[in-house]
Structures are given as structure tokens and as C-alpha cells.
Amino acid sequence: MEIEPAKKYIYSDIELDREEGQVIEDLKAQSQQPIPDPDQWLDEELEQNILLTSVDALINWGRRSSLWTAICFPACCAFEMIAANGPRFDLARFGMEILRASPRQADLMITAGTLTWKMAPNVRRIYNQMAEPKWVIAMGACAISGGIFASAEYAVVPGYNRIIPVDVYVPGCPPRPEALIYGIQMLQKKIARRKNIDVRKILER
Amino acid sequence: MTVALSGKEVASKIEEKFSGSVVESTPENLVVKSDQLLDVARFLKETGGLDFDYLNFVTAVDYYDHFEVAYLLSSLEHNHSLMVKARCYDRENPALPSVTGLWQGADFQEREIYDLFGINFEGHPSMKRIFLWDGFEGHPLRKDYI
Amino acid sequence: MAVRTEPFVLNMGPVHPSTHGVFRMRVTLDGEVVVDIEPVFGYLHRGIEKLAEQRTYTGVIPLTDRLDYISSMSNNLAYCLAAEKLAGIKVPERAEYIRVIMSELQRVAALLIAVGAFLNDCGAYFTPFLYMFRERERIVDLFEMASGQRLTYNYMRVGGVSQDLPEEFMPALRKFMDMMPRFMDEYDQLLMQNEILLARAKGVGILSKEQAINCSISGPVLRASGVKWDIRQADPYSIYDRFDFDIPTQTTGDCYDRYRQRVEETRQSLRIIRQAMEQLPSGPVRAEVPHLVRPPVGEAYAHIEAPKGELGFYLVSDNSIAPYRCHIRPPSLINLTALRDMVRGWKIADLIIIFGSIDITVGEIDR
């Protein structure tokens, strides 16, 4: 009779490889349609109470003035991102010089670079690990549509919005740091419009 | 200036040791029989006067009816180089001996060729996909892919 | 009494602050000692070699920009040399000099980032990086004057460069050349005898000469191990045989030597730029090349000494307007071959430093 070894070898890299490959294939099958624009609800104007508006304004001011970025810089755009953090463009002026290695401490993801199907599950996981509320800026042509690599369909995801919802698109290959800063300001304006307290629910009560 | 050795001259030296191992030789390169590739490679690396101790790169080219794997060898001591090639005619299960035992630098490059062309290098310590994930179907750099 | 521990597998990357992009390692640890690592690539595999087969010879140049994206000019140069070798095109004198100036400036910029990122990995989080970026911005300004782009220059063409230098370029370059040696001295003052850097990097991750050659290592990593092999001198391309410069080498091959090697190479690059500036002739910057280059059937391999090592392009032509096969010899990928042997037996904190001292770009590894 063969005796089962009490403990299996801690890991077999072939098994790990297969498991990871399966995750990628599953995500690829799920994400053939882009995620719809998350901004649609913004068009519905709401009557607002004065007090509630000021609370919103305070919360939004706090949120938009200290956007911390999660590290997710796969490719070329990362260097323009770092240049924007660097001495000349100095993103610290906008309260966001800190790059957080841990997604749990971040609320903004700047997707600087081409996304491949192999990378997609990891990006999705980072996005899921970020605490709410969270925003995403798609930086560069690759992040928007796959860019010049879009025709390498076997490896490249045509845009981050297949995987995660995107708030602001910054075009360019790569975008200049000024363009990125403009994109961040657009996001800040968007956050300023955000309604944290649902007025209708309170009125119904 | 790195001198590109003439394939014909080196071929005659190889023929003395391993007769019938050189399929074709031109001034630029020489094509070796795939089953004797390892012996020829060892000969090129260890023979005095040739001393090809540095492997610049390994790559493959798909010519529809066969794959051609090219090795560019250099000698840092004598500052000369030589392009050695081998061919695989089997499209279903192409295979070549691995040269990682001689030049460790071939390690990742052979895995890359396995991943993108599907050529199996026998004797490689971990012959598995390098860029694409496990479970990916097909070999993208083959001419008939997509 | 010795404590027995079981091997423990730690995943590092692909998203990790010190893996320089999306590189990933599966590290097997015994306590804190690295037993084995298995690098996992492919998180940025964008099929550049496949895409190149569908594009014209000129159309491949923008793709090469995105290979090693912090040294785009060098990539352009290597590709153009290969295409010119294949098609038998002669480049005008002025274009050759402009190419040399650009690729040496690019080397300075890339080595600055390499040194900055290495110090970043040593634990000086972001401060040295910002210093290096201050100077890099000046080089990027020069490139922007010439090409109009900050990162992906797309400046060189088959048969020359895309356009002549603007008239404000040379005064700006002269100004930069006057400033740069002072900055280099400033770094040396800060870092060369830095206690922490010495303690962390001296004697760590030694790569022997024999193993470096056997693993096909190239560039500063090879020269730091004591092999005097620089393609600019061993196999001069373009017009490098006209300049007077030294090939610095180190002796030990540890992390500190690799850092010193990069700093010293920067000084040599500045020397080359100064000579090229003085000799810069006037004339056309582009040979008469048809829009669609159709090289004769054949193959060509051209290699250059890129900031990271030997960057080569192996082109096969079938007399059509697109390359039949375009293989890129990536220095970053091949330099990583020795990583496994270099890190075994070191602590996990040293793994980060050893990996940082090799200096890779993932765009080039995965292509």
C-alpha cells in the first residue's frame, strides 16, 4: 500500500502557474464588454438643502485635496507620472505627492501604462483592495484603448475600462505631466460635485 | 572591430572533427544538423583559437516549412563572432538540444522561443512559458498565428 | 540549539515599489535567507516583435521607443543601424554626430535614473531619485527641443534623423555641459563615502567574471565585474572610433562597484558629447531614402552599447516593405540570468539591492 506523505511539498511551481493561468483566462472571458461610464448619475440634478450642501462641500474638499495614489505603474507613462511628482512639476502642490505601495491607503489609481491580460487580475485586485471612495485616472493611449499596441490582441487589453471603471481619461502617448495635472484637476472638480448624502432618502424619512 | 569569421572556414574545421554535421555554410553563417548541434557548440566553445565564450543571442525565425534557430557567438578574447544556425522541419513537435549547459545566458531566451514559437529545447532545466500565461493556446510569433 | 525552519514562499510583485515596474519573483526563503528565486515575466508583454512584422521599416521606430522607455534614443539608434545595414544606406556626417550626441545624452539620463532607483532601493526613499530627476529634466528639455517629445522621441530615421537641430539647441547643450560635471561632483560628495551605502552595498551580490561572461551579461554590470568589453570600442558602430574615451572597469563586481561603474560611465559620456559638439559639421541630416524602404533579401544584426548593455536588432528581410522578422536582443532580460545565483544565500533585504543594481526596464524584458 502506498503511503500518502503527511505533508506535501510546500508548493509546486507548475501548479501555481496553472492556477494563475486559469485566473487570467477567466477574467479574459468575463471582460469582453467595457464597463459603462460611472458618471451617468451626475446628470440628475438634485434639489439640495443648504446645510447638507455645506457638509458635502466640506467632505469633498477634504477628499479632493489629499488624493493619495496607489502604485500601479506598468509601463512607459510611469516616467511621466514620476516626472509629475518630481521637482519641476511638483504634484505636492495638489496634496498628493505620496505614492502608496499599499492600495488600502490609497484612493486614486493612476493607471500609467499598457495593461496586458496577464497583468489584468492583479490590477483588478489592487482596485478591489482600495478603500471606498476611490477614483481611477486612465493615463495615456494604452490605458484608454490599447494605443499602438491594441492590435496585439493576444496579449494587450484594449483599455482599462474592460477591467475597472474609469473616471478621467488623459490622452497622449505619453501625456505630458501638465496634461496629467490637468486631468487630476478635472477629477478634483468631479469630486467637488459629488453628493455624499442622499437628500431624497432624508426627505422621505 | 569585431571580425565576423567566415562560416566556410569554420565549417571546414568542424567537418574535420564531426564529418557530415554542417548542412550549409556561407561567408556569413553556417547551418548545423540539429542532432549534432550540442557537439558542435561544445567544439566551438572549447577549441583554442575559436574560444566562443559569449553567446550574444538566440532567436528563431519561422519560414513556414521550417524553423531556423540562430545563435550569435562571440569571443571576448579574440574579438570575433560567428552566426550558427540550426533548422527544425517538424512543425508539430519541433525540438532542438538546449545549449544552457554551455552558455547559461541562453536560459531565458530559449524559454522565450518555446513560448512564442513552440520549439522545445531538450535538456533545458525548466521548459515552460515565460511571457504568456499557462493555458494560453498557440504560439504568437509563428507566421500562421491569427 | 539550532532552530529548524521550513522553506517559505514569498511572492514579490508584480506591483511592488522596488521591482522597477511589473517584474515578479517567487522567492523561497529559509527564515530571512533567500534559498531560491524564480523570476516571472510577461506582465508587460505587448507583442512588439509581432507588431513589427505588420509595419513598414519606418513604422517600427515608434515601437522601439517603447522598449526601454527611459532610453528611447538608444533604441532608435540600434534599430536604425540594423535597418541601414540591411538596406545598405549611408548616413550623412552631420546625422552621425547628432546621433552620437543624442545617444550619449540618453545614456547620461538613463544612468542617472539607474543610480537614483538603486539608491531608492537602498532605502533612501525618493530623495536621491528627485535629485536625479532634476538633471534628467534638463536633458529631456534638450530632447524636446530636437524632437518635440519628452519620453518617446521617435527622432531617428532610417538614413539619418527626422529633422535638424533647432538653433537654440547648441547654446542650451553648452549650458548643460557646463553644469553637469558640478552636479556629478555633488552626487559623489553625497554618496561616494556614504556610510549607509557602503554598509549595504559593499561586498553584496558579487558576480564573478567567469559567470558574467557565461550568463551573457553585458553593459555596466559586465564591466563592474572586471571585463573590459564595451561595444563602442570592441565593435565601433556609427562614428565612435573617432572619439577619445576610456572604458572604466571595476574589480569586485559587487553592488557598490556597479553603482560606481555607472557614475564613471556618465563622466565618459560627457567627454564624448564635448568632442562631438566641437566636431559637429554642417550639411544634410538625412540620406535620400525612399518612403517605403525595400531592403534586399537577407538578414542583419546590429548592436549598440545601450545604457543597460548590448542592445541588438536582428532583422530578416524578404524584400517587402515590412520586416519578415524583427528580433530584439534585450539587455535587461539577459542580465537577469545571473540574478538567481547572485542572490542565493543573501538576506531578503539584500535581494532588493542586488536586483536594483542590475538596473532593468520591464518594457524591454517583456517586449
XYZ file of C-alpha atoms in Angstrom:
718
model
C 0.000 0.000 0.000
C 1.328 3.406 -0.886
C 1.545 5.778 1.992
C 0.407 9.304 1.351
C 3.104 11.663 2.544
C 1.795 13.539 5.522
C 2.870 16.851 4.160
C 3.041 17.744 0.508
C 5.946 19.776 -0.744
C 5.172 23.364 0.092
C 4.494 24.456 -3.432
C 4.906 23.211 -6.910
C 5.506 25.993 -9.359
C 3.693 24.134 -12.128
C 0.535 24.034 -10.015
C 0.848 27.714 -9.188
C 1.377 28.524 -12.853
C -1.729 26.613 -13.892
C -3.813 28.230 -11.214
C -2.674 31.710 -12.204
C -3.198 30.963 -15.889
C -6.763 29.886 -15.140
C -7.446 33.172 -13.321
C -6.291 35.109 -16.367
C -8.397 33.033 -18.756
C -11.495 33.505 -16.582
C -11.044 37.258 -16.381
C -10.467 37.437 -20.122
C -13.720 35.599 -20.770
C -15.655 37.840 -18.359
C -14.325 41.178 -19.579
C -15.213 41.279 -23.236
C -17.593 44.236 -22.740
C -16.393 47.580 -21.382
C -17.782 48.774 -18.072
C -20.355 51.589 -18.607
C -19.479 55.161 -17.736
C -19.839 55.630 -13.982
C -20.672 59.313 -14.430
C -24.210 58.889 -15.724
C -25.869 59.638 -12.411
C -24.193 63.033 -12.288
C -26.637 64.440 -14.822
C -29.570 64.129 -12.471
C -29.663 67.474 -10.707
C -30.873 67.335 -7.165
C -32.568 69.941 -5.043
C -30.250 70.442 -2.156
C -30.639 71.611 1.383
C -28.214 74.395 2.247
C -26.845 72.648 5.324
C -26.330 69.381 3.501
C -24.555 71.154 0.671
C -22.039 72.626 3.024
C -21.392 69.255 4.630
C -20.897 67.846 1.160
C -18.598 70.693 0.312
C -16.516 70.077 3.417
C -16.232 66.353 2.839
C -15.468 66.804 -0.830
C -12.890 69.462 -0.086
C -11.122 67.059 2.229
C -11.269 64.230 -0.215
C -10.172 66.085 -3.295
C -7.278 67.861 -1.621
C -5.471 64.790 -0.411
C -5.649 62.224 -3.170
C -3.134 59.514 -2.459
C -2.001 57.435 -5.372
C -1.716 53.670 -5.396
C 1.362 52.285 -7.104
C 0.252 50.720 -10.345
C 2.678 51.857 -12.998
C 3.165 49.098 -15.511
C 4.901 50.898 -18.356
C 6.218 53.986 -20.080
C 3.749 56.521 -18.678
C 5.164 55.787 -15.229
C 8.096 58.026 -16.018
C 5.895 60.957 -16.870
C 3.971 60.194 -13.701
C 7.192 60.274 -11.683
C 8.283 63.404 -13.541
C 4.994 64.992 -12.475
C 5.906 64.023 -8.916
C 9.386 65.348 -9.457
C 10.946 68.677 -8.669
C 9.785 70.607 -11.696
C 6.083 69.808 -11.857
C 5.691 69.063 -8.170
C 2.386 67.305 -7.657
C 2.748 68.014 -3.936
C 1.055 71.330 -4.653
C -2.159 69.344 -5.013
C -1.705 67.430 -1.787
C -0.838 64.169 -3.485
C 2.881 63.689 -3.516
C 2.670 60.427 -1.625
C 2.766 57.219 -3.622
C 1.264 54.450 -1.577
C 2.634 50.973 -2.053
C -0.358 49.598 -0.180
C -3.638 50.035 -2.031
C -5.512 50.145 1.269
C -4.071 53.561 1.983
C -4.798 54.984 -1.431
C -7.865 56.474 -3.042
C -6.641 57.240 -6.535
C -5.270 54.874 -9.107
C -3.331 56.411 -11.972
C -3.056 53.627 -14.499
C 0.184 54.614 -16.175
C 0.849 52.109 -18.890
C -0.279 49.283 -21.103
C -2.424 46.631 -19.487
C -1.878 43.056 -20.554
C -4.163 40.147 -19.876
C -1.537 38.635 -17.631
C -1.480 41.804 -15.528
C -5.262 42.319 -15.531
C -6.140 40.136 -12.489
C -3.527 41.965 -10.436
C -4.842 45.395 -11.374
C -8.362 44.252 -10.622
C -7.221 43.016 -7.227
C -5.478 46.285 -6.415
C -8.614 48.179 -7.371
C -10.735 45.920 -5.172
C -8.350 46.387 -2.249
C -8.581 50.165 -2.364
C -10.955 51.638 0.186
C -14.099 53.460 -0.948
C -14.448 56.132 -2.213
C -11.906 55.559 -4.984
C -11.188 57.014 -8.369
C -9.283 55.953 -11.452
C -7.445 58.078 -13.985
C -6.626 56.284 -17.240
C -3.336 57.836 -18.281
C -2.181 57.543 -21.851
C -3.392 56.000 -25.066
C -2.709 52.426 -23.943
C -4.829 52.868 -20.854
C -7.685 54.338 -22.886
C -7.829 51.972 -25.833
C -4.687 49.888 -26.065
C -2.897 52.580 -28.068
C -0.379 51.441 -30.613
C -0.355 48.006 -29.034
C -4.096 47.460 -29.476
C -3.525 45.244 -32.498
C -1.511 42.730 -30.450
C -4.823 41.327 -29.319
C -3.443 38.142 -27.867
C -1.698 39.959 -25.034
C -2.980 43.521 -24.647
C -6.248 44.586 -23.002
C -7.891 47.327 -25.100
C -8.337 49.822 -22.307
C -8.588 49.677 -18.540
C -12.347 50.132 -18.677
C -12.704 46.459 -19.544
C -11.485 45.675 -16.056
C -12.208 48.623 -13.765
C -14.418 51.737 -14.032
C -12.500 54.823 -15.147
C -13.306 58.417 -14.094
C -10.954 60.573 -16.147
C -9.173 59.801 -19.390
C -5.909 61.616 -20.120
C -4.868 61.124 -23.746
C -1.319 61.243 -25.073
C 1.471 58.785 -25.663
C 2.638 59.505 -23.057
C 0.702 62.552 -21.766
C 2.884 65.400 -20.621
C 2.971 65.996 -16.864
C 0.936 69.164 -17.440
C -1.749 67.051 -19.083
C -1.773 64.704 -16.131
C -2.064 67.609 -13.721
C -4.971 68.950 -15.775
C -6.584 65.525 -15.602
C -6.157 65.488 -11.846
C -7.775 68.913 -11.621
C -10.693 67.636 -13.678
C -11.026 64.779 -11.211
C -10.931 67.217 -8.323
C -13.755 69.182 -9.920
C -15.667 65.979 -10.307
C -15.146 65.073 -6.676
C -16.335 68.546 -5.694
C -19.674 67.819 -7.376
C -20.098 64.534 -5.590
C -23.094 64.149 -3.260
C -22.242 62.154 -0.221
C -25.634 62.359 1.433
C -28.707 61.266 -0.458
C -31.143 64.134 0.073
C -34.175 62.260 -1.163
C -33.763 59.497 1.363
C -33.564 62.001 4.206
C -36.653 63.892 2.977
C -38.639 60.664 2.702
C -37.936 59.849 6.292
C 36.292 45.903 -34.711
C 34.665 42.543 -34.153
C 35.701 40.232 -37.009
C 32.860 38.132 -38.359
C 34.504 34.779 -39.025
C 33.741 33.201 -42.360
C 31.284 30.354 -41.993
C 33.127 28.367 -44.654
C 36.450 28.372 -42.817
C 34.931 27.379 -39.501
C 32.823 24.762 -41.279
C 35.950 23.040 -42.600
C 37.361 22.894 -39.050
C 34.132 21.411 -37.762
C 33.987 18.908 -40.609
C 37.415 17.570 -39.599
C 36.079 16.677 -36.156
C 32.434 15.865 -36.874
C 32.082 14.928 -40.515
C 28.666 15.476 -42.019
C 27.486 17.820 -39.281
C 27.473 21.007 -41.384
C 24.469 21.262 -43.688
C 25.342 24.507 -45.371
C 27.935 27.212 -44.992
C 28.100 30.716 -46.395
C 30.579 33.521 -45.640
C 28.107 34.926 -43.091
C 26.911 31.871 -41.243
C 26.802 28.110 -41.082
C 23.903 25.735 -40.648
C 24.430 22.718 -38.421
C 22.485 19.473 -38.251
C 20.157 19.768 -35.323
C 21.104 16.456 -33.683
C 24.792 17.397 -33.655
C 24.240 20.987 -32.552
C 25.365 20.371 -28.988
C 28.621 18.688 -30.028
C 29.429 21.451 -32.486
C 28.596 24.120 -29.912
C 30.917 22.489 -27.376
C 33.628 22.280 -30.018
C 33.224 25.966 -30.846
C 33.351 26.945 -27.197
C 36.302 24.837 -26.148
C 38.625 24.784 -29.155
C 41.644 27.035 -28.836
C 41.688 29.765 -31.457
C 37.901 29.855 -31.610
C 37.011 30.210 -27.893
C 33.433 31.337 -28.352
C 32.774 32.070 -24.695
C 29.988 34.617 -25.121
C 26.549 33.941 -26.553
C 25.127 37.207 -27.866
C 21.615 35.991 -28.535
C 19.445 33.097 -29.608
C 16.388 33.577 -31.730
C 14.139 31.738 -34.131
C 12.625 32.625 -37.486
C 9.560 30.920 -38.952
C 9.932 30.131 -42.669
C 6.597 28.275 -42.960
C 8.186 24.941 -43.889
C 10.852 25.065 -41.216
C 12.053 26.992 -38.197
C 15.540 28.394 -38.189
C 17.180 28.968 -34.827
C 20.109 31.373 -34.940
C 22.888 31.592 -32.346
C 25.301 34.509 -32.491
C 28.524 33.579 -30.737
C 31.361 35.902 -29.818
C 34.752 35.539 -28.310
C 35.685 38.318 -25.921
C 39.300 37.205 -26.038
C 39.840 37.216 -29.804
C 37.045 39.685 -30.591
C 35.447 37.676 -33.355
C 31.916 36.424 -33.922
C 30.075 33.706 -35.806
C 26.444 33.026 -36.575
C 25.473 29.377 -36.187
C 22.061 28.124 -37.248
C 20.019 25.002 -36.875
C 16.791 24.031 -38.566
C 13.681 22.165 -37.399
C 11.417 20.761 -40.074
C 8.826 19.234 -37.756
C 6.054 21.797 -37.317
C 4.002 19.843 -34.801
C 6.730 18.989 -32.296
C 9.847 20.943 -33.183
C 12.756 20.176 -30.881
C 16.399 21.111 -30.509
C 19.021 20.384 -27.864
C 19.400 23.128 -25.292
C 22.718 24.952 -25.001
C 22.100 26.242 -21.467
C 24.735 23.817 -20.177
C 27.372 25.619 -22.220
C 26.135 29.198 -22.079
C 23.814 29.939 -19.205
C 22.764 33.141 -20.962
C 20.560 31.066 -23.264
C 18.240 30.189 -20.381
C 15.528 32.843 -20.706
C 15.947 33.187 -24.453
C 15.248 29.519 -25.081
C 12.181 29.755 -22.877
C 11.101 32.754 -24.910
C 11.452 30.800 -28.147
C 9.471 27.954 -26.610
C 6.753 30.397 -25.612
C 6.477 32.333 -28.851
C 7.433 29.678 -31.434
C 6.756 26.404 -29.685
C 10.217 24.949 -30.194
C 11.062 22.551 -27.396
C 14.628 22.706 -26.124
C 15.542 19.314 -24.740
C 17.656 19.398 -21.638
C 16.556 22.850 -20.513
C 16.042 22.934 -16.719
C 12.552 24.481 -16.787
C 10.960 24.492 -20.185
C 7.724 26.402 -19.683
C 6.059 29.546 -20.911
C 7.839 32.753 -19.968
C 5.777 35.712 -21.230
C 2.307 34.304 -21.702
C 0.355 32.504 -19.060
C -0.064 28.811 -18.611
C -3.115 27.720 -20.582
C -2.572 30.138 -23.460
C -3.261 28.486 -26.790
C -0.934 28.839 -29.744
C 2.436 30.440 -30.312
C 2.052 34.087 -31.358
C 5.235 34.632 -33.341
C 4.504 31.774 -35.727
C 3.533 33.151 -39.092
C 0.241 31.241 -39.155
C -0.963 32.638 -35.792
C -4.086 34.814 -36.371
C 20.494 24.622 19.651
C 19.781 25.370 16.059
C 16.237 26.244 15.170
C 14.956 24.326 12.199
C 12.772 26.285 9.834
C 10.778 25.249 6.823
C 11.167 26.931 3.449
C 8.630 29.631 2.930
C 7.461 31.019 -0.411
C 7.047 34.742 -0.716
C 5.528 36.431 -3.707
C 7.149 39.711 -4.728
C 5.472 41.792 -7.356
C 4.225 42.335 -9.996
C 3.115 45.519 -8.244
C 5.850 46.317 -5.787
C 7.646 49.623 -5.245
C 11.104 48.194 -5.821
C 10.608 45.836 -8.721
C 11.007 48.655 -11.252
C 7.710 48.139 -12.976
C 5.874 44.870 -13.152
C 8.598 42.325 -12.589
C 7.715 39.480 -10.271
C 9.698 36.967 -8.248
C 8.670 33.906 -6.327
C 11.176 33.892 -3.524
C 11.772 30.807 -1.403
C 13.046 31.818 1.990
C 14.559 29.989 4.899
C 13.961 32.394 7.745
C 15.239 35.555 6.161
C 17.753 33.931 3.871
C 16.964 33.555 0.203
C 17.140 29.908 -0.826
C 15.868 30.204 -4.349
C 14.066 32.646 -6.611
C 12.000 32.131 -9.678
C 11.523 35.242 -11.796
C 8.138 35.503 -13.523
C 7.998 37.706 -16.601
C 5.383 38.726 -19.080
C 3.285 41.263 -17.225
C 4.134 43.780 -19.916
C 4.356 41.506 -22.938
C 2.938 43.737 -25.653
C 3.916 41.742 -28.716
C 6.325 44.320 -30.135
C 8.113 41.694 -32.225
C 4.799 40.550 -33.660
C 3.605 44.099 -34.350
C 6.889 44.921 -36.082
C 6.135 42.283 -38.697
C 2.998 44.175 -39.715
C 4.599 47.597 -40.053
C 6.892 49.309 -42.530
C 10.551 49.759 -41.715
C 9.941 53.354 -40.653
C 6.792 52.401 -38.776
C 8.738 50.173 -36.404
C 10.652 53.138 -34.957
C 7.816 54.307 -32.651
C 7.593 50.759 -31.300
C 11.286 50.736 -30.437
C 10.744 53.905 -28.390
C 8.579 51.948 -26.034
C 11.001 49.105 -25.448
C 13.338 50.541 -22.883
C 11.340 53.660 -22.342
C 13.976 55.531 -20.396
C 16.498 55.247 -23.215
C 14.392 55.654 -26.322
C 17.115 57.353 -28.350
C 19.440 54.369 -27.946
C 16.691 52.031 -29.084
C 16.033 54.184 -32.136
C 19.719 54.171 -32.946
C 20.079 50.399 -32.667
C 17.075 49.763 -34.881
C 18.120 52.323 -37.499
C 21.633 50.860 -37.627
C 20.184 47.414 -38.268
C 17.819 48.655 -40.966
C 20.609 50.640 -42.630
C 22.914 47.639 -42.546
C 20.178 45.588 -44.172
C 19.360 48.123 -46.873
C 22.926 49.376 -47.375
C 22.193 53.035 -46.644
C 24.953 55.515 -45.885
C 24.170 58.162 -43.276
C 25.352 61.795 -43.716
C 28.138 63.036 -41.438
C 26.068 65.568 -39.539
C 23.390 62.993 -38.784
C 26.034 60.649 -37.376
C 27.247 63.326 -34.989
C 23.721 64.243 -33.933
C 23.044 60.556 -33.272
C 26.124 60.262 -31.101
C 25.234 63.380 -29.115
C 21.682 62.147 -28.608
C 22.572 58.624 -27.615
C 25.237 59.786 -25.165
C 22.851 62.311 -23.607
C 20.379 59.478 -23.320
C 22.977 57.353 -21.596
C 23.548 60.109 -19.042
C 19.797 60.380 -18.436
C 19.289 56.632 -18.143
C 22.264 56.119 -15.846
C 21.024 58.931 -13.618
C 17.740 57.104 -13.247
C 19.571 53.816 -12.682
C 21.627 55.317 -9.873
C 18.612 57.096 -8.408
C 16.490 53.967 -8.431
C 19.322 51.939 -6.906
C 19.620 54.382 -4.015
C 15.861 54.300 -3.726
C 16.113 50.545 -3.247
C 18.852 51.049 -0.662
C 16.275 52.785 1.490
C 16.749 56.456 0.635
C 13.137 56.647 -0.380
C 12.662 59.059 -3.267
C 15.126 61.783 -2.191
C 18.060 60.800 -4.436
C 15.562 59.988 -7.163
C 14.317 63.569 -7.084
C 17.883 64.890 -7.317
C 18.500 62.743 -10.370
C 15.217 63.830 -11.894
C 16.253 67.459 -11.565
C 19.117 66.840 -14.015
C 17.143 64.459 -16.154
C 14.574 67.187 -16.784
C 17.320 69.320 -18.328
C 18.277 66.512 -20.710
C 14.625 65.903 -21.519
C 14.327 69.600 -22.362
C 17.133 69.213 -24.883
C 15.429 66.209 -26.437
C 12.157 68.056 -26.558
C 13.791 70.882 -28.498
C 15.029 68.425 -31.100
C 12.121 66.021 -31.352
C 9.088 67.589 -29.695
C 8.523 64.761 -27.240
C 9.520 64.224 -23.645
C 9.750 60.454 -23.415
C 9.144 58.655 -26.695
C 11.237 60.731 -29.052
C 10.854 58.908 -32.359
C 13.700 61.094 -33.571
C 15.944 58.919 -35.677
C 15.041 57.641 -39.105
C 16.418 55.034 -41.433
C 19.143 57.072 -43.100
C 19.591 59.888 -40.602
C 17.478 61.825 -38.152
C 13.995 63.240 -38.660
C 14.965 66.909 -38.555
C 17.949 69.142 -37.993
C 18.694 70.554 -34.571
C 16.972 73.867 -33.892
C 19.290 76.822 -33.499
C 18.674 77.170 -29.774
C 19.838 73.602 -29.185
C 23.595 74.080 -29.195
C 23.647 77.002 -26.708
C 21.368 75.021 -24.391
C 23.569 71.944 -24.708
C 26.672 74.010 -23.950
C 24.995 75.394 -20.859
C 24.046 71.890 -19.738
C 27.574 70.604 -20.343
C 28.954 73.351 -18.142
C 26.590 72.483 -15.315
C 26.609 68.705 -15.392
C 30.126 67.976 -14.009
C 29.263 70.112 -10.979
C 26.187 68.014 -10.340
C 28.222 64.842 -10.687
C 30.644 66.145 -8.062
C 27.717 66.944 -5.823
C 26.470 63.352 -6.039
C 29.914 61.960 -5.362
C 30.224 64.176 -2.327
C 26.883 62.958 -1.052
C 27.210 59.288 -1.857
C 30.693 58.020 -2.546
C 31.714 57.671 1.099
C 28.212 57.416 2.466
C 28.302 55.113 5.467
C 24.922 53.526 4.820
C 25.576 52.942 1.146
C 28.947 51.368 1.882
C 27.484 49.130 4.560
C 24.625 47.958 2.419
C 26.284 47.645 -0.977
C 29.963 46.803 -0.446
C 30.607 43.105 -0.941
C 26.957 42.303 -1.558
C 25.854 40.290 -4.579
C 29.229 39.554 -6.101
C 29.167 38.441 -9.708
C 32.372 36.773 -10.822
C 33.992 37.487 -14.156
C 33.575 33.951 -15.473
C 29.954 33.744 -14.547
C 29.202 37.150 -16.033
C 30.581 36.015 -19.377
C 28.840 32.649 -19.176
C 25.488 34.307 -18.471
C 25.911 36.701 -21.442
C 25.806 39.705 -19.121
C 26.547 42.989 -20.840
C 26.878 46.671 -20.142
C 27.833 48.247 -16.812
C 27.136 45.012 -14.923
C 29.713 43.133 -17.008
C 32.295 45.893 -16.720
C 31.774 46.165 -12.975
C 32.866 42.529 -12.789
C 36.148 43.465 -14.402
C 35.620 42.560 -18.062
C 36.731 45.335 -20.353
C 34.124 44.884 -23.043
C 32.320 47.853 -24.471
C 30.786 47.590 -27.916
C 31.618 51.221 -28.576
C 35.266 50.183 -28.542
C 35.170 46.456 -29.310
C 32.944 46.782 -32.360
C 32.655 50.513 -33.092
C 29.389 51.467 -34.743
C 28.364 54.837 -36.151
C 31.433 57.091 -35.668
C 32.566 56.042 -32.202
C 36.055 55.255 -33.460
C 36.707 58.988 -33.841
C 36.333 59.857 -30.182
C 38.770 59.571 -27.363
C 37.257 57.990 -24.260
C 38.095 55.387 -21.642
C 36.275 52.240 -20.669
C 36.186 52.288 -16.877
C 36.110 48.907 -15.150
C 35.813 47.811 -11.539
C 37.346 44.816 -9.828
C 34.988 43.151 -7.356
C 31.646 43.046 -9.129
C 29.534 43.860 -6.068
C 26.605 46.265 -5.877
C 28.801 49.208 -4.926
C 31.012 48.594 -7.934
C 28.015 48.582 -10.226
C 26.931 51.907 -8.808
C 30.427 53.375 -9.232
C 30.635 51.971 -12.732
C 27.511 53.845 -13.763
C 28.739 57.125 -12.309
C 32.073 56.819 -14.083
C 30.447 55.947 -17.375
C 28.400 59.097 -17.127
C 31.605 61.123 -16.988
C 32.950 59.355 -20.070
C 29.705 60.080 -21.914
C 30.081 63.752 -21.132
C 33.589 63.558 -22.601
C 32.238 62.101 -25.836
C 29.498 64.722 -26.077
C 32.046 67.501 -25.642
C 34.173 66.144 -28.501
C 31.149 65.611 -30.745
C 29.978 69.167 -30.081
C 33.311 70.560 -31.207
C 33.488 68.466 -34.353
C 29.826 68.806 -35.411
C 29.886 69.511 -39.174
C 27.162 71.192 -41.201
C 25.290 69.541 -44.035
C 22.232 67.380 -44.618
C 20.848 65.277 -41.775
C 19.102 62.610 -43.813
C 20.131 60.462 -46.725
C 17.921 60.141 -49.787
C 15.822 57.207 -48.672
C 12.551 56.224 -50.366
C 9.377 56.401 -48.274
C 8.969 52.657 -48.288
C 12.322 51.013 -47.759
C 12.592 47.651 -49.501
C 15.840 46.007 -48.410
C 17.125 43.042 -50.424
C 16.509 39.518 -49.120
C 18.860 38.824 -46.262
C 19.464 39.380 -42.595
C 21.397 41.814 -40.469
C 22.303 42.140 -36.825
C 23.381 45.485 -35.440
C 24.185 46.022 -31.802
C 24.989 49.070 -29.737
C 26.131 49.735 -26.219
C 22.857 50.898 -24.724
C 22.783 52.226 -21.136
C 21.808 48.764 -19.896
C 24.060 46.690 -22.081
C 24.198 45.209 -25.531
C 21.017 46.143 -27.347
C 20.762 44.464 -30.702
C 18.258 44.168 -33.511
C 18.225 41.120 -35.753
C 16.233 41.888 -38.874
C 15.294 39.425 -41.595
C 14.042 40.835 -44.884
C 12.044 39.164 -47.649
C 12.252 42.203 -49.953
C 8.887 43.547 -48.843
C 8.119 46.834 -47.105
C 7.833 45.214 -43.672
C 10.471 43.236 -41.777
C 9.940 39.491 -42.069
C 11.259 39.052 -38.573
C 12.461 41.619 -36.066
C 14.190 40.166 -33.048
C 15.335 42.378 -30.237
C 18.237 41.343 -28.048
C 17.116 42.731 -24.696
C 19.973 43.506 -22.302
C 17.617 43.719 -19.322
C 16.258 40.196 -19.775
C 19.631 38.576 -20.317
C 21.270 40.453 -17.439
C 18.702 38.889 -15.134
C 20.007 35.393 -15.936
C 22.614 35.726 -13.220
C 20.196 37.109 -10.619
C 19.354 33.703 -9.193
C 22.956 32.828 -8.494
C 23.724 36.290 -7.194
C 21.019 36.385 -4.529
C 21.246 32.862 -3.123
C 22.374 32.945 0.458
C 21.726 36.649 0.965
C 19.026 38.164 3.124
C 15.802 39.322 1.560
C 16.716 42.976 2.092
C 19.869 42.370 0.052
C 17.789 40.801 -2.698
C 16.187 44.192 -3.310
C 19.564 45.896 -3.577
C 21.105 43.260 -5.808
C 18.093 43.369 -8.068
C 18.183 47.176 -8.107
C 21.866 47.222 -9.005
C 21.249 45.227 -12.179
C 19.000 48.019 -13.443
C 16.236 46.682 -15.622
C 13.300 48.096 -17.538
C 10.334 45.802 -17.813
C 9.288 47.168 -21.203
C 12.452 45.711 -22.618
C 12.292 42.419 -20.759
C 8.818 41.513 -21.904
C 8.621 43.417 -25.190
